[in-house]
Coordinates of C-alpha atoms in Angstrom, one line a residue:
M175 CA -10.2 123.4 103.6
A176 CA -9.9 126.7 102.9
K177 CA -9.6 130.0 105.6
E178 CA -13.3 131.2 106.5
K179 CA -14.1 134.5 105.4
R180 CA -14.4 137.0 108.2
E181 CA -18.0 139.4 108.3
E182 CA -16.7 142.3 109.0
I183 CA -19.8 144.5 109.5
Q184 CA -19.4 147.8 111.7
F185 CA -21.0 150.0 112.9
P186 CA -20.7 153.8 113.4
S187 CA -19.2 153.7 117.3
L188 CA -21.1 156.7 120.1
D189 CA -18.3 159.1 119.1
E190 CA -19.7 158.9 115.9
L191 CA -23.1 159.5 116.4
F192 CA -23.6 161.2 119.8
S193 CA -19.9 163.1 120.0
S194 CA -18.2 166.3 117.4
Q195 CA -14.9 165.6 116.2
E196 CA -12.7 167.8 119.2
E197 CA -14.8 165.5 121.3
R198 CA -13.4 162.2 119.8
E199 CA -9.5 163.7 120.3
D200 CA -10.7 164.4 124.2
A201 CA -11.3 161.2 125.0
K202 CA -8.9 158.9 123.0
L203 CA -6.7 159.6 126.9
K204 CA -7.9 155.6 127.8
R205 CA -7.8 154.4 131.4
I206 CA -6.7 151.5 131.4
Y207 CA -6.0 149.5 134.8
E208 CA -5.5 145.6 136.1
I209 CA -8.7 144.1 137.5
P210 CA -9.1 141.3 138.9
L211 CA -10.9 138.2 137.7
T212 CA -13.5 137.6 140.2
E213 CA -14.4 141.8 139.9
I214 CA -15.5 141.1 136.5
D215 CA -19.2 140.4 135.7
P216 CA -20.7 139.6 132.6
F217 CA -23.1 142.0 130.4
P218 CA -26.6 141.0 131.7
D219 CA -27.4 138.8 127.9
H220 CA -24.9 139.4 126.4
P221 CA -26.2 137.7 122.7
Y222 CA -22.8 136.3 121.5
K223 CA -21.9 133.2 122.6
V224 CA -18.0 131.7 124.2
R225 CA -17.0 128.8 122.9
D226 CA -14.7 126.8 124.2
D227 CA -13.8 125.9 121.0
E228 CA -10.5 125.6 118.2
D229 CA -10.8 129.3 118.1
M230 CA -10.0 129.8 122.2
D231 CA -7.9 127.9 121.4
H232 CA -5.9 129.7 119.8
L233 CA -6.6 133.0 121.6
V234 CA -5.6 130.8 125.1
E235 CA -1.8 129.7 123.1
S236 CA -1.6 133.5 121.4
I237 CA -2.3 135.2 126.2
R238 CA -0.3 132.4 127.1
A239 CA 3.3 133.3 124.8
Q240 CA 2.5 137.9 124.3
G241 CA 0.3 138.2 127.4
L242 CA -2.8 140.1 126.6
I243 CA -2.4 142.8 123.8
T244 CA -5.7 144.6 123.4
P245 CA -6.8 145.0 126.7
A246 CA -10.8 144.3 127.6
T247 CA -13.1 148.0 127.5
V248 CA -15.6 147.0 130.9
R249 CA -17.3 149.5 132.6
K250 CA -17.8 150.7 135.9
K251 CA -20.9 149.4 138.1
K252 CA -22.4 151.4 142.0
D253 CA -21.8 148.9 143.4
G254 CA -18.5 149.2 143.0
R255 CA -17.6 145.7 140.8
Y256 CA -17.3 145.7 137.0
E257 CA -19.4 144.9 133.8
M258 CA -17.3 143.8 130.4
I259 CA -18.6 144.8 127.8
S260 CA -16.0 144.0 125.1
G261 CA -14.0 141.2 125.7
H262 CA -15.6 138.3 127.0
R263 CA -13.5 136.0 125.3
R264 CA -10.6 137.6 126.2
L265 CA -12.0 137.1 130.2
R266 CA -12.3 134.0 129.4
A267 CA -8.6 132.9 128.5
C268 CA -7.4 134.7 130.9
Q269 CA -9.7 132.4 133.1
L270 CA -8.7 129.0 131.4
L271 CA -4.7 130.2 132.2
N272 CA -5.8 130.8 135.8
M273 CA -4.8 134.2 135.4
D274 CA -5.5 136.7 139.0
K275 CA -5.7 139.7 136.7
M276 CA -6.0 141.6 133.3
K277 CA -5.5 145.1 131.6
C278 CA -9.5 147.2 130.8
E279 CA -10.3 150.1 129.3
V280 CA -12.6 152.0 131.8
L281 CA -15.2 153.6 130.9
E282 CA -18.3 156.0 132.5
I283 CA -21.1 155.7 130.2
S284 CA -24.8 154.5 130.8
K285 CA -26.1 151.3 130.7
D286 CA -28.0 152.3 127.3
E287 CA -24.7 153.3 125.7
A288 CA -22.6 150.4 127.2
T289 CA -25.0 148.1 125.0
I290 CA -24.7 150.2 121.8
M291 CA -21.1 149.3 122.8
M292 CA -20.6 146.0 123.8
V293 CA -23.0 145.0 120.5
E294 CA -21.1 147.2 118.0
S295 CA -17.7 145.0 119.3
N296 CA -19.0 142.2 118.9
F297 CA -20.0 142.6 115.4
Q298 CA -15.9 142.2 114.2
R299 CA -16.8 138.5 115.0
S300 CA -15.2 136.2 112.1
K301 CA -18.4 134.3 112.9
I302 CA -21.9 135.2 113.9
L303 CA -24.7 132.8 114.3
P304 CA -28.7 133.6 113.4
S305 CA -29.5 134.0 117.3
E306 CA -26.4 136.3 117.9
K307 CA -27.6 138.5 115.3
A308 CA -30.8 138.2 116.3
F309 CA -30.6 139.5 119.7
A310 CA -27.8 141.8 119.5
Y311 CA -29.8 144.0 116.7
K312 CA -32.9 144.3 119.0
M313 CA -30.9 145.1 122.1
R314 CA -29.1 147.9 120.1
L315 CA -32.0 149.2 118.5
D316 CA -34.3 148.6 122.6
A317 CA -31.2 150.9 123.3
M318 CA -31.0 153.7 121.2
K319 CA -35.1 154.4 121.6
M320 CA -34.4 154.6 125.0
L321 CA -31.0 157.2 124.7
V322 CA -33.5 158.8 122.0
S323 CA -35.7 159.1 124.6
R324 CA -34.2 159.8 128.1
M325 CA -32.1 163.0 125.1
R326 CA -35.8 163.8 124.5
E327 CA -37.3 164.0 128.5
N328 CA -33.6 166.3 129.4
Q329 CA -34.6 168.5 125.8
K330 CA -37.9 169.4 127.0
K331 CA -36.0 170.0 130.7
G332 CA -34.0 172.7 129.5
R333 CA -31.2 170.0 129.8
D334 CA -28.4 168.6 128.3
F335 CA -27.2 165.3 127.9
G336 CA -24.2 163.8 129.0
G337 CA -22.4 166.9 129.4
K338 CA -23.5 167.2 125.9
P339 CA -25.9 169.8 123.5
V340 CA -28.9 167.3 123.5
G341 CA -30.2 169.5 120.2
P342 CA -26.9 167.7 117.5
Q343 CA -26.9 164.3 119.3
L344 CA -30.8 163.8 118.6
E345 CA -30.0 164.6 115.5
R346 CA -27.3 161.7 114.5
A347 CA -29.5 159.2 116.8
A348 CA -32.4 160.2 114.4
E349 CA -30.7 159.5 111.2
H350 CA -28.7 156.0 112.6
L351 CA -32.2 155.3 113.5
G352 CA -33.2 155.9 109.9
R353 CA -30.2 154.5 107.9
E354 CA -30.1 151.3 109.9
Y355 CA -33.9 150.2 111.2
G356 CA -35.5 152.1 108.4
L357 CA -38.0 152.9 110.9
S358 CA -39.9 156.4 109.5
E359 CA -39.7 160.3 110.6
A360 CA -42.8 159.5 112.5
E361 CA -42.1 156.4 114.6
I362 CA -38.7 158.7 115.4
Q363 CA -40.8 161.3 116.3
A364 CA -42.7 159.0 118.4
I365 CA -40.2 157.2 120.9
G366 CA -41.0 157.6 123.8
T367 CA -44.5 158.4 124.1
S368 CA -46.5 155.5 125.3
S369 CA -47.4 154.0 122.3
S370 CA -44.1 153.6 121.6
R371 CA -43.6 151.7 124.4
E372 CA -46.9 149.6 124.1
N373 CA -45.5 149.1 121.1
N374 CA -41.8 148.4 120.6
D375 CA -41.8 146.6 117.4
V376 CA -39.7 147.2 113.6
G377 CA -43.1 147.0 112.6
P378 CA -44.1 145.2 109.4
V379 CA -42.3 145.7 106.0
G380 CA -44.9 147.5 104.5
P381 CA -45.5 149.4 101.4
Q382 CA -46.2 152.8 103.6
G383 CA -42.5 153.3 105.2
R384 CA -42.5 152.4 108.1
I385 CA -39.8 149.3 107.2
R386 CA -37.6 150.9 103.7
D387 CA -36.1 148.4 102.2
V388 CA -32.5 151.5 103.1
V389 CA -29.6 149.5 103.2
S390 CA -26.7 149.9 104.9
V391 CA -23.5 150.6 104.2
Q392 CA -21.6 149.6 107.7
V393 CA -24.0 146.7 109.0
G394 CA -23.9 145.1 104.9
D395 CA -28.2 144.2 106.0
S396 CA -30.9 146.0 105.0
S397 CA -33.4 147.1 107.4
R398 CA -35.5 144.3 106.2
Q399 CA -32.5 142.6 107.0
I400 CA -32.7 143.4 110.4
H401 CA -36.2 143.3 110.8
R402 CA -36.4 139.6 109.8
Y403 CA -33.8 138.9 112.8
I404 CA -34.8 140.9 115.2
R405 CA -38.4 139.1 114.9
L406 CA -35.9 136.2 115.5
T407 CA -35.9 136.9 119.3
E408 CA -39.9 136.1 119.5
L409 CA -38.8 132.5 118.5
I410 CA -39.4 129.3 121.3
P411 CA -35.4 128.5 122.0
E412 CA -35.8 124.6 120.6
L413 CA -36.9 126.9 116.6
L414 CA -34.0 129.3 117.3
E415 CA -31.5 126.1 117.8
M416 CA -32.6 124.9 114.9
V417 CA -31.7 128.6 112.8
D418 CA -28.1 128.1 114.2
E419 CA -28.0 124.6 113.3
G420 CA -28.9 125.2 109.7
K421 CA -32.6 122.8 109.9
I422 CA -34.5 125.8 109.2
A423 CA -34.0 128.7 107.2
M424 CA -34.7 131.9 107.9
R425 CA -38.0 133.6 105.6
P426 CA -39.7 130.0 107.5
A427 CA -38.4 130.6 110.1
V428 CA -40.2 134.2 110.6
E429 CA -42.2 133.7 109.6
L430 CA -43.3 130.7 112.2
S431 CA -42.1 134.1 114.4
Y432 CA -46.0 134.7 114.2
L433 CA -47.2 131.4 116.0
E434 CA -46.6 132.1 119.5
H435 CA -48.1 129.8 121.4
R436 CA -48.3 127.3 118.4
Q437 CA -45.1 127.3 118.2
R438 CA -44.9 124.8 120.2
D439 CA -46.9 122.2 118.0
V440 CA -45.3 122.7 115.8
Y441 CA -41.0 122.3 117.3
N442 CA -42.9 119.2 118.3
L443 CA -44.0 117.7 114.1
I444 CA -40.5 118.2 113.5
L445 CA -39.3 115.7 115.7
Q446 CA -41.7 113.4 115.4
E447 CA -41.9 113.8 112.1
Q448 CA -38.1 114.5 110.9
C449 CA -39.5 117.0 108.2
T450 CA -39.8 120.8 108.4
P451 CA -41.7 123.6 106.9
N452 CA -40.6 126.2 103.8
H453 CA -41.0 129.3 103.5
S454 CA -44.3 129.0 101.3
Q455 CA -46.0 125.9 104.2
A456 CA -44.7 128.6 106.9
L457 CA -47.2 131.2 105.5
R458 CA -50.0 129.6 105.6
M459 CA -49.3 128.3 109.1
K460 CA -48.8 132.0 110.1
K461 CA -52.4 132.6 107.4
L462 CA -54.2 130.3 109.2
Y463 CA -53.0 130.6 112.9
Q464 CA -53.7 135.2 112.4
A465 CA -57.1 134.1 111.4
G466 CA -57.6 132.1 114.4
E467 CA -57.9 128.2 112.8
L468 CA -54.2 127.0 113.4
S469 CA -55.7 123.6 114.4
I470 CA -53.4 120.9 115.3
E471 CA -55.1 118.3 112.2
A472 CA -54.4 122.2 110.5
L473 CA -50.3 121.5 111.2
E474 CA -49.8 117.8 109.8
D475 CA -52.2 118.3 106.8
I476 CA -49.2 121.1 106.2
M477 CA -46.4 119.8 107.4
L478 CA -47.0 116.2 105.6
E479 CA -48.3 117.2 102.5
E480 CA -46.3 115.9 99.7
K481 CA -43.6 117.9 98.6
P482 CA -40.6 117.8 95.9
N483 CA -37.8 115.6 96.9
Q484 CA -40.8 114.0 99.1
K485 CA -41.9 109.9 97.8
E486 CA -46.4 110.0 97.7
R487 CA -47.3 108.9 102.0
I488 CA -50.6 107.5 103.0
V489 CA -52.7 109.1 105.8
F490 CA -55.0 107.8 107.7
R491 CA -57.8 108.8 109.0
G492 CA -60.5 107.8 111.4
D493 CA -61.0 107.0 114.7
R494 CA -60.7 103.1 114.1
I495 CA -57.3 103.1 112.3
A496 CA -56.0 105.7 114.4
K497 CA -56.6 103.4 117.4
L498 CA -54.7 100.9 116.3
F499 CA -51.8 102.5 116.2
P500 CA -49.4 102.5 118.9
R501 CA -49.7 106.4 120.9
D502 CA -46.2 107.7 120.5
L503 CA -45.7 106.6 116.5
P504 CA -45.0 109.4 114.3
L505 CA -47.4 109.7 111.3
S506 CA -44.4 109.3 109.3
K507 CA -44.1 105.9 109.9
R508 CA -47.4 104.7 109.4
E509 CA -47.4 103.0 106.2
D510 CA -44.1 100.7 107.4
F511 CA -46.5 100.0 110.8
V512 CA -49.5 99.0 108.1
A513 CA -46.6 97.2 105.5
A514 CA -45.7 95.4 107.9
A515 CA -48.7 94.2 110.0
M516 CA -50.4 92.7 106.8
E517 CA -47.0 91.6 106.1
H518 CA -47.7 89.7 109.1
Y519 CA -51.2 88.9 108.3
N520 CA -50.1 87.6 104.9
R521 CA -48.0 84.9 106.6
F522 CA -51.4 84.3 109.1
L523 CA -52.9 83.2 105.7
Q524 CA -50.7 81.5 104.0
R525 CA -50.7 79.6 107.4
K526 CA -53.8 78.2 107.7
A527 CA -54.6 78.3 104.1
R528 CA -51.8 75.0 104.4
D529 CA -53.4 73.7 107.4
Q530 CA -56.6 73.7 106.1
E531 CA -54.8 71.7 103.5
R532 CA -53.6 68.3 104.7

């Protein structure tokens, strides 16, 4: 089997966003400590899955043979414990090896800065699921907005931010939000206002420039694609898992994210009928939902319509027929049920005819 190509996705680091070259040189003096595993907590809502798979087996064997070469990165919390930023897989490998401690670089950074760094470091992984990307992008965007909001508050009060002048940091952060996430200048200026807090989404893709089609050199995803990934966070877990498994494509999944309380009905129909909506069908569902017209019957009509690669199927309507089927019988199985019933009835008629001839 060919070796899987490594997905190179790099965000500019916090240093590149908020510090000068001189400050970055000074920051190279790392503080490395041996920290007990029992004192390290996982990052809250960590979007990346840690699996006990073949890659984990390789990591365990590497640490067993050579020790932990690259220290994990943590930050010290107010309660004296440590929060993992980068190194969740290494922590799991050390646990599997029954190690008591692991080497960690301890940083003194805020929660929002830690969130950005956590996303950046984990985007270097060889395989990233759509759900992982979705929540990572959203967490990073939310953290960036919070940082910009806090910077503006400090600027209004004539204070520095993190011991550094606010102006250059704000300029770098605004440039990043425009380039990576396609936010317009007006949207960036609105961060921290009441209207921004009420609508914390990236905004719809459209001709007005709210989300411009700007290709990001660092992350490899355009701002449009980043917006699509963030929309996936609005899916119910069951549908999002189907996206990870490749059962639902990205584009229809994005449209399904707008269905809100009808998502569970879509999921149940997928299981019951063993079919998934394509992009065109999902778009029609979204339009009907936004118009307040997406009933269960409308969902069934769209989901059960014939696709080019499907055979024609028979759909029975009306209470007279519907009440004769078992309640748990999928709509797609009704044709088989009717065919079996007709065969049974035909045999009954044949037996009746033979009896009359005697």
